[in-house]
Every structure is written in C-alpha cells, then in structure tokens.
PDB file of C-alpha atoms in Angstrom:
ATOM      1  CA  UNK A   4      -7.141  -5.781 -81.459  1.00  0.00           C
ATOM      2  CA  UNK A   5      -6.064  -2.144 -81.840  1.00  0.00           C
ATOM      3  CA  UNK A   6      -8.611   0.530 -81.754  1.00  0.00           C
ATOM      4  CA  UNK A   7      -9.472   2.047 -85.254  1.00  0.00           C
ATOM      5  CA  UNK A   8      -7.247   5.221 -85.839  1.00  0.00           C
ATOM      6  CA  UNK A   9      -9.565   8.700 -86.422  1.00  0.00           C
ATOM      7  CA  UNK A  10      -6.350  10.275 -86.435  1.00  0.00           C
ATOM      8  CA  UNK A  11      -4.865  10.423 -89.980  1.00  0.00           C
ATOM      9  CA  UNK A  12      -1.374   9.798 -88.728  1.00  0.00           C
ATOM     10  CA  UNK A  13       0.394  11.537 -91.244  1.00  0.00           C
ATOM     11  CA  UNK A  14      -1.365  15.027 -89.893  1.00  0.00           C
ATOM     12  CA  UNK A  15      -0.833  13.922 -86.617  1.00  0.00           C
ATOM     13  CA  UNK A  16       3.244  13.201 -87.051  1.00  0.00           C
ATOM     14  CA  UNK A  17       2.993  17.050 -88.283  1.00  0.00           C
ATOM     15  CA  UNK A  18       0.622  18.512 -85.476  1.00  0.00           C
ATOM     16  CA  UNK A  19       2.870  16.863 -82.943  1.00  0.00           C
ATOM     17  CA  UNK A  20       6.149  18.480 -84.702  1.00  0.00           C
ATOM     18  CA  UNK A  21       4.416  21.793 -84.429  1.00  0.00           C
ATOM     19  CA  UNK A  22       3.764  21.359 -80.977  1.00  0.00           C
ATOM     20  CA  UNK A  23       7.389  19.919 -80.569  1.00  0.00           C
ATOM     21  CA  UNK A  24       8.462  22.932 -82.419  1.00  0.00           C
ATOM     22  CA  UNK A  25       6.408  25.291 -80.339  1.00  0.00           C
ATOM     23  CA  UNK A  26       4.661  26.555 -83.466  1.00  0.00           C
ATOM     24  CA  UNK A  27       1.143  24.489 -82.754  1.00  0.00           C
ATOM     25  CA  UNK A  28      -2.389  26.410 -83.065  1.00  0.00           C
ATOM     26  CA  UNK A  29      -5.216  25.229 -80.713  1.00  0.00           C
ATOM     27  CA  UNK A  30      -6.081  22.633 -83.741  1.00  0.00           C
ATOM     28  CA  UNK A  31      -3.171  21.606 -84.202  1.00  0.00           C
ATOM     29  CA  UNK A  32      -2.460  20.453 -79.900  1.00  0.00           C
ATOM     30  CA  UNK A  33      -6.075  18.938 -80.348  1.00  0.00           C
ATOM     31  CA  UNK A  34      -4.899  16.742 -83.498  1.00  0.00           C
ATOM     32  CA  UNK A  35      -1.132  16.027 -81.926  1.00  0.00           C
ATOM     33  CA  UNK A  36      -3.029  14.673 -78.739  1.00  0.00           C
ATOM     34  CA  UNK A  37      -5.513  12.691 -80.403  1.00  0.00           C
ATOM     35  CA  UNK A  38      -2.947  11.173 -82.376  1.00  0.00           C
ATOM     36  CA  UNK A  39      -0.807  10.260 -79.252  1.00  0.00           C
ATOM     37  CA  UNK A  40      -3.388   8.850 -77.351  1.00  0.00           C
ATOM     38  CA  UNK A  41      -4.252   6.498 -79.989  1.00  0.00           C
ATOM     39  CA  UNK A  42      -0.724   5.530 -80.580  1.00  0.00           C
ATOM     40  CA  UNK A  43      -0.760   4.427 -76.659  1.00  0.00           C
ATOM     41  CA  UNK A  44      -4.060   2.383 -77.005  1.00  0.00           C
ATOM     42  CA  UNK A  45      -2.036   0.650 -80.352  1.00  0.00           C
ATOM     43  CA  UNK A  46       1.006   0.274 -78.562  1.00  0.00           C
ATOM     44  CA  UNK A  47      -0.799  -0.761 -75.308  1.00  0.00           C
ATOM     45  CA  UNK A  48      -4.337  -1.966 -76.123  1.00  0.00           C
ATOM     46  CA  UNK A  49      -6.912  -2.763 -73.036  1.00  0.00           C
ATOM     47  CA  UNK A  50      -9.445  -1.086 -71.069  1.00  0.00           C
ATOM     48  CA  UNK A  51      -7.816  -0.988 -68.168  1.00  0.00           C
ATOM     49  CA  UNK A  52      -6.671   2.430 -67.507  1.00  0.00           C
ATOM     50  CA  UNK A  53      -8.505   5.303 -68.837  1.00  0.00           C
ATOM     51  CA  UNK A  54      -6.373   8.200 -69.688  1.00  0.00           C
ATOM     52  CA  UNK A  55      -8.334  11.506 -70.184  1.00  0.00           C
ATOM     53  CA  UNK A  56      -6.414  15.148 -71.683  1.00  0.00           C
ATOM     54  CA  UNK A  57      -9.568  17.025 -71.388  1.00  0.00           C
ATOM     55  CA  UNK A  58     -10.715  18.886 -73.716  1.00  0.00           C
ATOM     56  CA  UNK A  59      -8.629  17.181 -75.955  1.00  0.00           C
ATOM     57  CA  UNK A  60      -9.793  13.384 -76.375  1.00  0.00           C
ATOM     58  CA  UNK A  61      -9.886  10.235 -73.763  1.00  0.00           C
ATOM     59  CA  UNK A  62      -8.569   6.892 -74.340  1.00  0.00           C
ATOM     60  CA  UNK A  63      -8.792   3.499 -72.698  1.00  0.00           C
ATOM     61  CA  UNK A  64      -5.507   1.313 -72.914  1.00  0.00           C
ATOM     62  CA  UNK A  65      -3.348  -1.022 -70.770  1.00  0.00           C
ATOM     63  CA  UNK A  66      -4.517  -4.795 -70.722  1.00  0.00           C
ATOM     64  CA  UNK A  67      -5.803  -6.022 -67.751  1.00  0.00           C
ATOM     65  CA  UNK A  68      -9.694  -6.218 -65.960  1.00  0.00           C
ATOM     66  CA  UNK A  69     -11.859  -4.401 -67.798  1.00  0.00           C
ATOM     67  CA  UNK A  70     -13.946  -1.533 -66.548  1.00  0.00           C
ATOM     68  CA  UNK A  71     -17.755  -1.203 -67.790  1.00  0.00           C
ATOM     69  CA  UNK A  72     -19.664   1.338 -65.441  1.00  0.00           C
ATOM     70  CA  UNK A  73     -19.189   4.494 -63.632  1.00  0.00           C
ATOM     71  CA  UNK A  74     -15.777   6.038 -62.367  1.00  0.00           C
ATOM     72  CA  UNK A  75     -12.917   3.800 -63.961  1.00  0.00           C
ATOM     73  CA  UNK A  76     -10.330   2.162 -61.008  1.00  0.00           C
ATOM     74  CA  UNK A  77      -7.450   3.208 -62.822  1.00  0.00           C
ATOM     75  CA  UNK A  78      -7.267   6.999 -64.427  1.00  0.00           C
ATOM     76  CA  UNK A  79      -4.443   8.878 -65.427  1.00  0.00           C
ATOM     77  CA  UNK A  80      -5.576  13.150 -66.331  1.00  0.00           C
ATOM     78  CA  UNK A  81      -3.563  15.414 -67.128  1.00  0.00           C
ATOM     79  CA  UNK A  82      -3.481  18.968 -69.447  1.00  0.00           C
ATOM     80  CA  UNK A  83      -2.466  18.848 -73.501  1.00  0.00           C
ATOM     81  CA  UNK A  84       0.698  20.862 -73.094  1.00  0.00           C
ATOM     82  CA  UNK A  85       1.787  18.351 -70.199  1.00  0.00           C
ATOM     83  CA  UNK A  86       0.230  15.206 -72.083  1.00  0.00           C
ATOM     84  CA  UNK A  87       2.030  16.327 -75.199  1.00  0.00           C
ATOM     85  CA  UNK A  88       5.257  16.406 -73.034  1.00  0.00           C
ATOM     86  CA  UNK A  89       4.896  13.123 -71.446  1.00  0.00           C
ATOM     87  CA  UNK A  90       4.624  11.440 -75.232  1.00  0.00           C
ATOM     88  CA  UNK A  91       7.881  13.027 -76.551  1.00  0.00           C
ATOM     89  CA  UNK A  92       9.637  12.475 -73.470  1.00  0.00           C
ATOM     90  CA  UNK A  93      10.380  16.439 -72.966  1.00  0.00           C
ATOM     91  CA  UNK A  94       8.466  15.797 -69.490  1.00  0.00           C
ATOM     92  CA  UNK A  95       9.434  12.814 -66.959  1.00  0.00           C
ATOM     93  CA  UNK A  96       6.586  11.252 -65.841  1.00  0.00           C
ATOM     94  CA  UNK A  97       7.544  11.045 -62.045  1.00  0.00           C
ATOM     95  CA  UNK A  98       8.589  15.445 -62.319  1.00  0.00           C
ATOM     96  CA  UNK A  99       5.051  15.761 -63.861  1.00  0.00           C
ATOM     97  CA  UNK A 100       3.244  13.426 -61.231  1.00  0.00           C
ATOM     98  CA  UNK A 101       5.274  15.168 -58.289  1.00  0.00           C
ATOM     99  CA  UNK A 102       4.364  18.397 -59.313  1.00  0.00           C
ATOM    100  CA  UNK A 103       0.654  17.915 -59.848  1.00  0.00           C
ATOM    101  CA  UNK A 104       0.230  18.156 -63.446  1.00  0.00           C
ATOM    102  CA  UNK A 105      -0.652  14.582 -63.646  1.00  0.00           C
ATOM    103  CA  UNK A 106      -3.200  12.966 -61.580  1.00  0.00           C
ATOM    104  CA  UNK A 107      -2.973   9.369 -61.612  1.00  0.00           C
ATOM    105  CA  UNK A 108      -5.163   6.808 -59.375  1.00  0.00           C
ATOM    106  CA  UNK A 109      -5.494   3.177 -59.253  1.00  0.00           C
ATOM    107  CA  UNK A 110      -3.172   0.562 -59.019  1.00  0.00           C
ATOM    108  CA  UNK A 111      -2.430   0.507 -63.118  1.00  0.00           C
ATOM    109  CA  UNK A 112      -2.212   4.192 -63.436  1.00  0.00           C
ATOM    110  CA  UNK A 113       1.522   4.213 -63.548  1.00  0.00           C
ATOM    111  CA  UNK A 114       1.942   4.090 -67.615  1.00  0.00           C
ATOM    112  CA  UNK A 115       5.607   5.947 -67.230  1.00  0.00           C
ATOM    113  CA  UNK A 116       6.633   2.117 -69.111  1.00  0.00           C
ATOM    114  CA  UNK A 117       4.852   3.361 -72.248  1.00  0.00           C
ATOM    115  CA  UNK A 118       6.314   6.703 -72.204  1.00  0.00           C
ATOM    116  CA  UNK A 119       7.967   8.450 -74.151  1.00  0.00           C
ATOM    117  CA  UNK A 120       5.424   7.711 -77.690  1.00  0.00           C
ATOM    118  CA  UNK A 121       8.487   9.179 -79.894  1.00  0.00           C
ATOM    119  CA  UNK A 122      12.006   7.392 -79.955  1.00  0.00           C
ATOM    120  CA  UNK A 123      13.235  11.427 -79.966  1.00  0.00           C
ATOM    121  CA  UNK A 124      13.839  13.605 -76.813  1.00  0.00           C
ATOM    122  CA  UNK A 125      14.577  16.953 -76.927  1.00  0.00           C
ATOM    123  CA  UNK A 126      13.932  19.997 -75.142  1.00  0.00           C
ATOM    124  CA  UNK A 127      11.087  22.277 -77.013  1.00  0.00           C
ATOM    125  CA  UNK A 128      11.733  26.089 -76.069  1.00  0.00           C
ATOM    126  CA  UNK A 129       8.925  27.700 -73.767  1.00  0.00           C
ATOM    127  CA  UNK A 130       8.287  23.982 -72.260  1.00  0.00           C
ATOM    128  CA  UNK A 131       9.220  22.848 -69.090  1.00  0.00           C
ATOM    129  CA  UNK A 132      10.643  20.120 -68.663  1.00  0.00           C
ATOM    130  CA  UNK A 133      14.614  19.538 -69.798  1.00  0.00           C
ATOM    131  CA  UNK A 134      15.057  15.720 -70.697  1.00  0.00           C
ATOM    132  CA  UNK A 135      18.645  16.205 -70.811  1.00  0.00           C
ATOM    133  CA  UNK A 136      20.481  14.698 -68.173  1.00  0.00           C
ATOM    134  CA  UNK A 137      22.306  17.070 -65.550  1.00  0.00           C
ATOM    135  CA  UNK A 138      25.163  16.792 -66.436  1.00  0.00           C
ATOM    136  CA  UNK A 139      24.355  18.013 -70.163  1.00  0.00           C
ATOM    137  CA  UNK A 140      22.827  20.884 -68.951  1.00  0.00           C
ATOM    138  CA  UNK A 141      26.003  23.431 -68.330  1.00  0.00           C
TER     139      UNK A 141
END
C-alpha cells in the first residue's frame, strides 16, 4: 500500500522545476522535497529505511523488517539542496555520500537503486554536482 500523498503533485512537479531551475523560494524547496520523498515511499513502499531532509519532511520507505521504537537501523539524512539533487540525478549518490553531505547507516541505507526520482538529468546552474559524464564536460 502506498502512503497517502499530502503533496498535491501537480505543485510539487512545479516546486521541483523551480528548484531545478534555480528559481525556488524557501516554500517552494519545502514543497519540491515533500513531494520527492513521497514519490520514493510510492515507488519504494516499507518501513525499513527512514530517510530524514530536516527541516524539510521525513519518510519511511524500502520493504523489508520493520522498525517500531527508538533510533531506526537503517537512516539515510541529508540537507534539501543535496536531497533535491539526489532525486533529479544532478548529484551521484556515492560523490554526495563521499563527501559528507549524506549520512547513511544501516545495512539498507544504500537507496542509490531508487535514485534519480526524475527520468531527466541535467546540470542546474549554482548546484554542484555535474551529471554529465567526463567526457561531455569540455
């Protein structure tokens, strides 16, 4: 069973093109990552990893043993702007992992299979991150 959308995903297709865009308000990033992390608990419903993109919204997703009390096994946290990244595939999840800007424990943390969210990739201007392969570059 999916979990029940709060996101309209309508606004949230447009808050995550702002973002994308580079044009996103604070409201805006807040709706985009909502949005996203719901679309991971669709795409990949469970309770066994708990991703958290604080102050932005946590989500629990990934089948496998469920987790009921205090600190969940398996917890992926990370910042908006980097979340945001990870789910439109302008950041690579092992660059974003390697660099600290993801903090992932547990054996199920590794969700880099159920990134990107968005079949797109492109760079976004003023975000790190080129998903371009080297040899595009120049």
């Amino acid at each position: 069973m999916s979990p029940r959308r709060r996101t309209d995903p309508a606004a949230g297709r447009t808050a995550v093109a702002a973002w994308t865009q580079g044009e996103a308000e604070r409201r805006a990033v807040t709706t985009a990552v909502r949005f996203t992390l719901e679309e991971l608990a669709d795409r990949a419903p469970g309770n066994s990893v708990e991703v958290r993109v604080p102050p932005a919204g946590a989500v629990q997703a990934v089948a496998g043993p469920r987790h009921t009390r205090g600190t969940p096994p398996n917890v992926v946290e990370t910042d908006p702007d980097t979340w945001l990244g990870l789910a439109t595939g302008v950041v690579a999840w092992a660059d974003a992992v390697a660099d600290g800007r993801v903090h992932a424990s547990g054996e199920r943390s590794d969700i880099s299979h159920l990134l990107p969210l968005t079949v797109e990739r492109r760079a976004v201007p003023g975000r790190s991150g080129d998903p371009r392969p080297p040899e595009a570059r120049g």
